[in-house]
Amino acid sequence: MERCNDSAEYGFILLGFSDRPKLELVLFIVNFALYSVAVLGNSTIILVYILDPRLHTPMYFFLANLSFLDLCFSTSCIPQMLVNLWGPDKTISYAGCVVQLFSFLSVGSVECILLAVMAYDRYAAVCKPLHYLVIMHPQLCLRLVAVAWGSGLVNAIVMCPLTMTLSRCGRRRVNHFLCEMPALIKMACVDARAVEMLAFTFAILIVLLPLALILVSYGHIAAAVLKMRSAAGRRKAVSTCSSHLTVVSLFYGSITYMYMQPGNSASQDQGKLLTLFYNLVTPTLNPLIYTLRNKEVKGALTKVLGRQH
């Protein structure tokens, strides 16, 4: 079968929000502000973790990794979206689209698994407090992060080429603000059900399985908290888990709805808003959630800022 993929030569046109031209300037301002806060907040958490030895514990090691992932996640597409919102040019090169899709698939997958790893860390801290440092030793923490990164890269290495090589018969207009897998699959002029089902299978492994592990971990944590006789102990346990649980709810709530639908049946407008939420709003909120609720991070931040002055 002859392929007629003009996109490989001329790139793609990201339609984004071009059907609402009056909204584009507002979106540019709002998204630029959110992206700036996301970069500043996540960079600050990474910097504080590096500079303050008291934060060199498993919990903050995973938090610093989450902040790095959030930086990568937003940077994979938000700058391009801001460029497209600013002027009439909505194009992206074919190579740029490949890089964007690969980054988005890999980093998004890593974040799903890392959130499950963080839930296990909280389970060990609450349910096995006396053995916590023995269980969560540095080698295990490194291995768990390596597994998360390896799984994300495998997903991207498999799904990115399959998605990009689908024949599109010269179609170049992507009804999205980034090169995202569901939007690119919908452009195919051939039967893409096999690719859709493979994407759905990966979603079960990378989205649903970690989510199940998170729910199991928090089930054990809830049971342990209910058995505690000390009100102070219960408050401390809830406090140490509430930030992570909030982040999980924000991220998984949108990404599960987006990807756990065979044939990606969500509407394009829904898809754009959900993608914008977990790609920009969640990375912006994560540092705020952790710093506002965490005395150790606030203390370390005050110490680092005081040292600069």
Coordinates of C-alpha atoms in Angstrom, one line a residue:
M1 CA 0.0 0.0 0.0
E2 CA 1.4 3.4 -1.0
R3 CA 1.7 5.9 1.8
C4 CA 1.0 9.5 1.2
N5 CA 2.3 11.1 4.4
D6 CA 3.0 14.7 3.5
S7 CA 3.3 15.3 7.2
A8 CA 6.8 13.7 7.1
E9 CA 8.0 16.4 4.7
Y10 CA 5.9 19.4 5.7
G11 CA 5.2 18.7 9.4
F12 CA 1.8 19.1 11.1
I13 CA -0.6 21.9 11.8
L14 CA -1.7 22.0 15.5
L15 CA -5.2 23.4 15.4
G16 CA -5.3 23.8 19.2
F17 CA -7.8 26.5 20.1
S18 CA -7.7 28.3 16.7
D19 CA -11.5 27.9 16.4
R20 CA -11.7 30.4 19.3
P21 CA -9.3 33.2 18.2
K22 CA -10.6 35.7 20.8
L23 CA -9.7 33.1 23.5
E24 CA -6.1 32.6 22.3
L25 CA -4.6 35.7 24.0
V26 CA -6.4 34.9 27.3
L27 CA -5.1 31.3 27.1
F28 CA -1.6 32.5 26.3
I29 CA -1.5 34.8 29.4
V30 CA -3.0 32.1 31.7
N31 CA -0.9 29.3 30.4
F32 CA 2.3 31.4 30.4
A33 CA 1.6 32.3 34.1
L34 CA 0.9 28.7 35.0
Y35 CA 3.9 27.3 33.2
S36 CA 6.1 29.9 34.9
V37 CA 4.8 28.9 38.3
A38 CA 5.2 25.2 37.4
V39 CA 8.9 25.7 36.4
L40 CA 9.7 27.9 39.4
G41 CA 7.9 25.6 41.9
N42 CA 9.3 22.3 40.7
S43 CA 12.8 23.7 40.2
T44 CA 12.7 25.1 43.8
I45 CA 11.7 21.7 45.2
I46 CA 14.6 20.0 43.3
L47 CA 17.0 22.7 44.5
V48 CA 15.9 22.5 48.1
Y49 CA 16.2 18.7 48.1
I50 CA 19.8 18.9 46.7
L51 CA 20.9 21.7 49.2
D52 CA 19.3 20.4 52.4
P53 CA 20.8 17.1 53.7
R54 CA 17.8 16.7 56.1
L55 CA 15.6 16.0 53.1
H56 CA 17.8 13.2 51.8
T57 CA 15.2 10.6 52.7
P58 CA 13.2 8.2 50.4
M59 CA 10.1 10.4 50.6
Y60 CA 11.9 13.5 49.3
F61 CA 14.0 11.6 46.9
F62 CA 10.8 10.5 45.2
L63 CA 9.3 14.0 45.5
A64 CA 12.4 15.5 43.8
N65 CA 12.0 12.9 41.0
L66 CA 8.3 13.8 40.7
S67 CA 9.2 17.5 40.4
F68 CA 11.8 16.7 37.6
L69 CA 9.1 14.6 35.8
D70 CA 6.6 17.5 36.1
L71 CA 9.2 19.9 34.6
C72 CA 9.8 17.5 31.7
F73 CA 6.0 16.8 31.2
S74 CA 5.1 20.5 30.9
T75 CA 8.2 21.5 28.9
S76 CA 7.5 18.7 26.3
C77 CA 4.6 20.7 24.9
I78 CA 3.7 23.9 26.7
P79 CA 6.4 26.1 25.0
Q80 CA 5.3 25.0 21.6
M81 CA 1.6 25.7 22.5
L82 CA 2.5 29.2 23.7
V83 CA 4.3 29.9 20.4
N84 CA 1.2 28.7 18.5
L85 CA -1.1 30.7 20.7
W86 CA 0.9 33.9 20.2
G87 CA 0.8 34.1 16.4
P88 CA -0.9 32.8 13.3
D89 CA 1.7 30.1 12.7
K90 CA 0.3 26.8 14.1
T91 CA 2.9 24.4 12.5
I92 CA 5.2 21.9 14.1
S93 CA 7.9 20.0 12.2
Y94 CA 7.6 16.2 11.8
A95 CA 10.7 15.7 14.0
G96 CA 9.3 18.1 16.6
C97 CA 6.1 16.1 16.6
V98 CA 8.0 12.9 17.1
V99 CA 10.0 14.3 20.0
Q100 CA 6.9 15.7 21.6
L101 CA 5.0 12.5 21.3
F102 CA 7.9 10.4 22.6
S103 CA 8.5 12.7 25.6
F104 CA 4.8 12.9 26.4
L105 CA 4.4 9.1 26.3
S106 CA 7.5 8.3 28.3
V107 CA 7.3 10.9 31.0
G108 CA 3.6 10.5 31.5
S109 CA 4.1 6.7 31.9
V110 CA 6.9 7.2 34.4
E111 CA 4.8 9.6 36.4
C112 CA 2.0 7.0 36.7
I113 CA 4.4 4.4 38.1
L114 CA 6.3 6.8 40.3
L115 CA 3.1 7.8 42.0
A116 CA 2.6 4.1 42.8
V117 CA 6.1 3.9 44.2
M118 CA 5.4 6.9 46.4
A119 CA 2.3 5.2 47.7
Y120 CA 4.3 2.2 48.6
D121 CA 6.8 4.5 50.4
R122 CA 3.9 6.0 52.4
Y123 CA 2.6 2.5 53.2
A124 CA 6.1 1.5 54.6
A125 CA 6.3 4.7 56.6
V126 CA 2.9 4.4 58.2
C127 CA 2.5 0.6 58.5
K128 CA 6.1 -0.4 59.1
P129 CA 7.6 2.6 60.9
L130 CA 10.2 0.7 62.9
H131 CA 11.5 -1.0 59.7
Y132 CA 11.0 1.9 57.3
L133 CA 14.6 2.8 56.7
V134 CA 15.5 -0.9 56.3
I135 CA 12.7 -1.5 53.8
M136 CA 13.2 1.7 51.8
H137 CA 17.0 1.5 51.6
P138 CA 18.8 3.7 48.9
Q139 CA 19.4 0.8 46.5
L140 CA 15.7 -0.1 46.5
C141 CA 14.7 3.5 45.9
L142 CA 17.1 3.8 42.9
R143 CA 15.8 0.5 41.5
L144 CA 12.2 1.5 41.8
V145 CA 12.9 4.8 40.0
A146 CA 14.8 2.9 37.3
V147 CA 11.9 0.5 36.8
A148 CA 9.5 3.5 36.4
W149 CA 11.8 5.1 33.8
G150 CA 12.4 1.8 32.0
S151 CA 8.7 1.1 31.8
G152 CA 7.9 4.6 30.5
L153 CA 10.6 4.3 27.8
V154 CA 9.4 0.9 26.7
N155 CA 5.9 2.4 26.2
A156 CA 7.2 5.3 24.2
I157 CA 9.6 3.1 22.1
V158 CA 6.7 0.8 21.1
M159 CA 3.8 3.3 20.7
C160 CA 5.6 6.3 19.2
P161 CA 6.8 4.6 16.0
L162 CA 3.5 2.7 15.6
T163 CA 1.5 6.0 15.9
M164 CA 3.7 8.1 13.6
T165 CA 3.9 5.5 10.8
L166 CA 0.1 5.2 10.4
S167 CA -0.8 6.3 6.9
R168 CA -2.7 9.7 7.0
C169 CA -3.2 10.2 3.2
G170 CA -1.7 13.7 3.4
R171 CA -3.7 14.9 6.4
R172 CA -1.7 17.3 8.4
R173 CA -4.2 19.1 10.7
V174 CA -4.0 17.8 14.2
N175 CA -7.1 18.7 16.2
H176 CA -5.1 19.3 19.4
F177 CA -2.5 21.7 20.8
L178 CA 0.1 19.0 20.9
C179 CA 1.1 15.8 19.1
E180 CA -0.8 13.5 21.3
M181 CA -1.4 9.8 20.5
P182 CA -5.3 9.8 20.5
A183 CA -5.4 12.8 18.1
L184 CA -2.8 11.4 15.8
I185 CA -4.5 8.0 15.6
K186 CA -7.8 9.6 14.7
M187 CA -6.1 11.2 11.7
A188 CA -5.3 7.8 10.2
C189 CA -6.9 6.9 6.8
V190 CA -6.3 3.2 7.5
D191 CA -7.8 0.8 10.1
A192 CA -6.0 1.7 13.3
R193 CA -7.9 -0.6 15.7
A194 CA -4.8 -2.8 16.3
V195 CA -2.8 0.3 17.4
E196 CA -5.8 1.5 19.5
M197 CA -6.1 -1.9 21.3
L198 CA -2.3 -2.0 21.9
A199 CA -2.5 1.5 23.4
F200 CA -5.4 0.3 25.5
T201 CA -3.3 -2.7 26.7
F202 CA -0.4 -0.4 27.6
A203 CA -2.8 1.9 29.4
I204 CA -4.0 -1.0 31.6
L205 CA -0.4 -1.9 32.5
I206 CA 0.8 1.6 33.0
V207 CA -2.3 3.4 34.3
L208 CA -4.6 0.9 35.9
L209 CA -2.1 -1.5 37.5
P210 CA -0.2 1.3 39.3
L211 CA -3.6 2.8 40.3
A212 CA -4.6 -0.6 41.8
L213 CA -1.3 -0.7 43.7
I214 CA -2.0 2.8 45.0
L215 CA -5.5 1.8 46.2
V216 CA -4.1 -1.3 47.9
S217 CA -1.4 0.7 49.7
Y218 CA -3.9 3.3 50.9
G219 CA -6.3 0.5 52.0
H220 CA -3.6 -0.8 54.3
I221 CA -2.7 2.7 55.4
A222 CA -6.4 3.5 56.3
A223 CA -6.6 0.2 58.3
A224 CA -3.4 1.1 60.2
V225 CA -4.6 4.6 60.9
L226 CA -8.0 3.4 62.3
K227 CA -6.1 1.0 64.7
M228 CA -4.0 3.9 66.1
R229 CA -5.0 4.9 69.6
S230 CA -3.2 8.2 69.6
A231 CA -5.0 11.1 68.0
A232 CA -1.6 12.8 67.4
G233 CA -0.4 9.6 65.6
R234 CA -3.5 9.6 63.4
R235 CA -3.0 13.2 62.5
K236 CA 0.7 12.7 61.6
A237 CA -0.2 9.7 59.4
V238 CA -3.0 11.6 57.6
S239 CA -0.7 14.6 57.2
T240 CA 2.2 12.5 55.7
C241 CA -0.2 10.9 53.1
S242 CA -2.7 13.7 52.3
S243 CA -0.4 15.6 49.9
H244 CA 0.4 12.5 47.9
L245 CA -3.2 11.4 47.8
T246 CA -4.3 14.9 46.6
V247 CA -1.7 14.7 43.8
V248 CA -2.8 11.2 42.8
S249 CA -6.4 12.3 42.7
L250 CA -5.6 15.2 40.4
F251 CA -3.4 13.3 38.0
Y252 CA -5.2 10.0 37.8
G253 CA -8.7 11.5 37.7
S254 CA -8.0 13.2 34.4
I255 CA -5.5 10.7 32.8
T256 CA -7.7 7.6 33.6
Y257 CA -10.7 9.2 31.9
M258 CA -8.6 10.2 29.0
Y259 CA -6.9 6.9 28.2
M260 CA -9.0 4.1 29.6
Q261 CA -11.5 4.2 26.8
P262 CA -11.2 1.8 23.8
G263 CA -11.1 3.8 20.6
N264 CA -10.4 6.9 22.6
S265 CA -14.1 8.0 22.5
A266 CA -13.6 11.2 24.5
S267 CA -14.6 14.3 22.5
Q268 CA -11.8 16.5 21.1
D269 CA -12.7 19.4 23.3
Q270 CA -12.8 17.2 26.4
G271 CA -9.4 15.8 25.3
K272 CA -7.8 19.2 25.0
L273 CA -9.1 20.4 28.4
L274 CA -8.1 17.2 30.2
T275 CA -4.7 17.1 28.5
L276 CA -4.1 20.8 29.5
F277 CA -5.2 19.9 33.1
Y278 CA -2.8 17.0 33.7
N279 CA 0.0 18.5 31.6
L280 CA 0.0 22.0 33.1
V281 CA -2.4 22.5 36.0
T282 CA -1.3 19.4 38.0
P283 CA 2.5 20.2 37.6
T284 CA 1.7 23.7 38.8
L285 CA -0.3 22.6 41.8
N286 CA 2.0 19.7 42.9
P287 CA 4.8 21.9 44.5
L288 CA 2.2 24.1 46.1
I289 CA 0.4 21.1 47.6
Y290 CA 3.6 19.7 49.0
T291 CA 5.1 22.9 50.4
L292 CA 1.8 24.2 51.9
R293 CA 1.2 21.0 53.7
N294 CA 4.7 20.0 54.6
K295 CA 6.6 21.7 57.5
E296 CA 9.9 20.1 56.6
V297 CA 9.8 21.4 53.0
K298 CA 8.8 24.9 54.2
G299 CA 11.6 24.8 56.8
A300 CA 14.2 23.7 54.3
L301 CA 13.0 26.4 51.8
T302 CA 13.3 29.1 54.5
K303 CA 16.8 27.8 55.4
V304 CA 17.9 27.8 51.8
L305 CA 16.4 31.3 51.1
G306 CA 18.0 32.6 54.3
R307 CA 21.4 31.2 53.2
Q308 CA 21.1 33.1 49.9
H309 CA 20.7 36.4 51.8

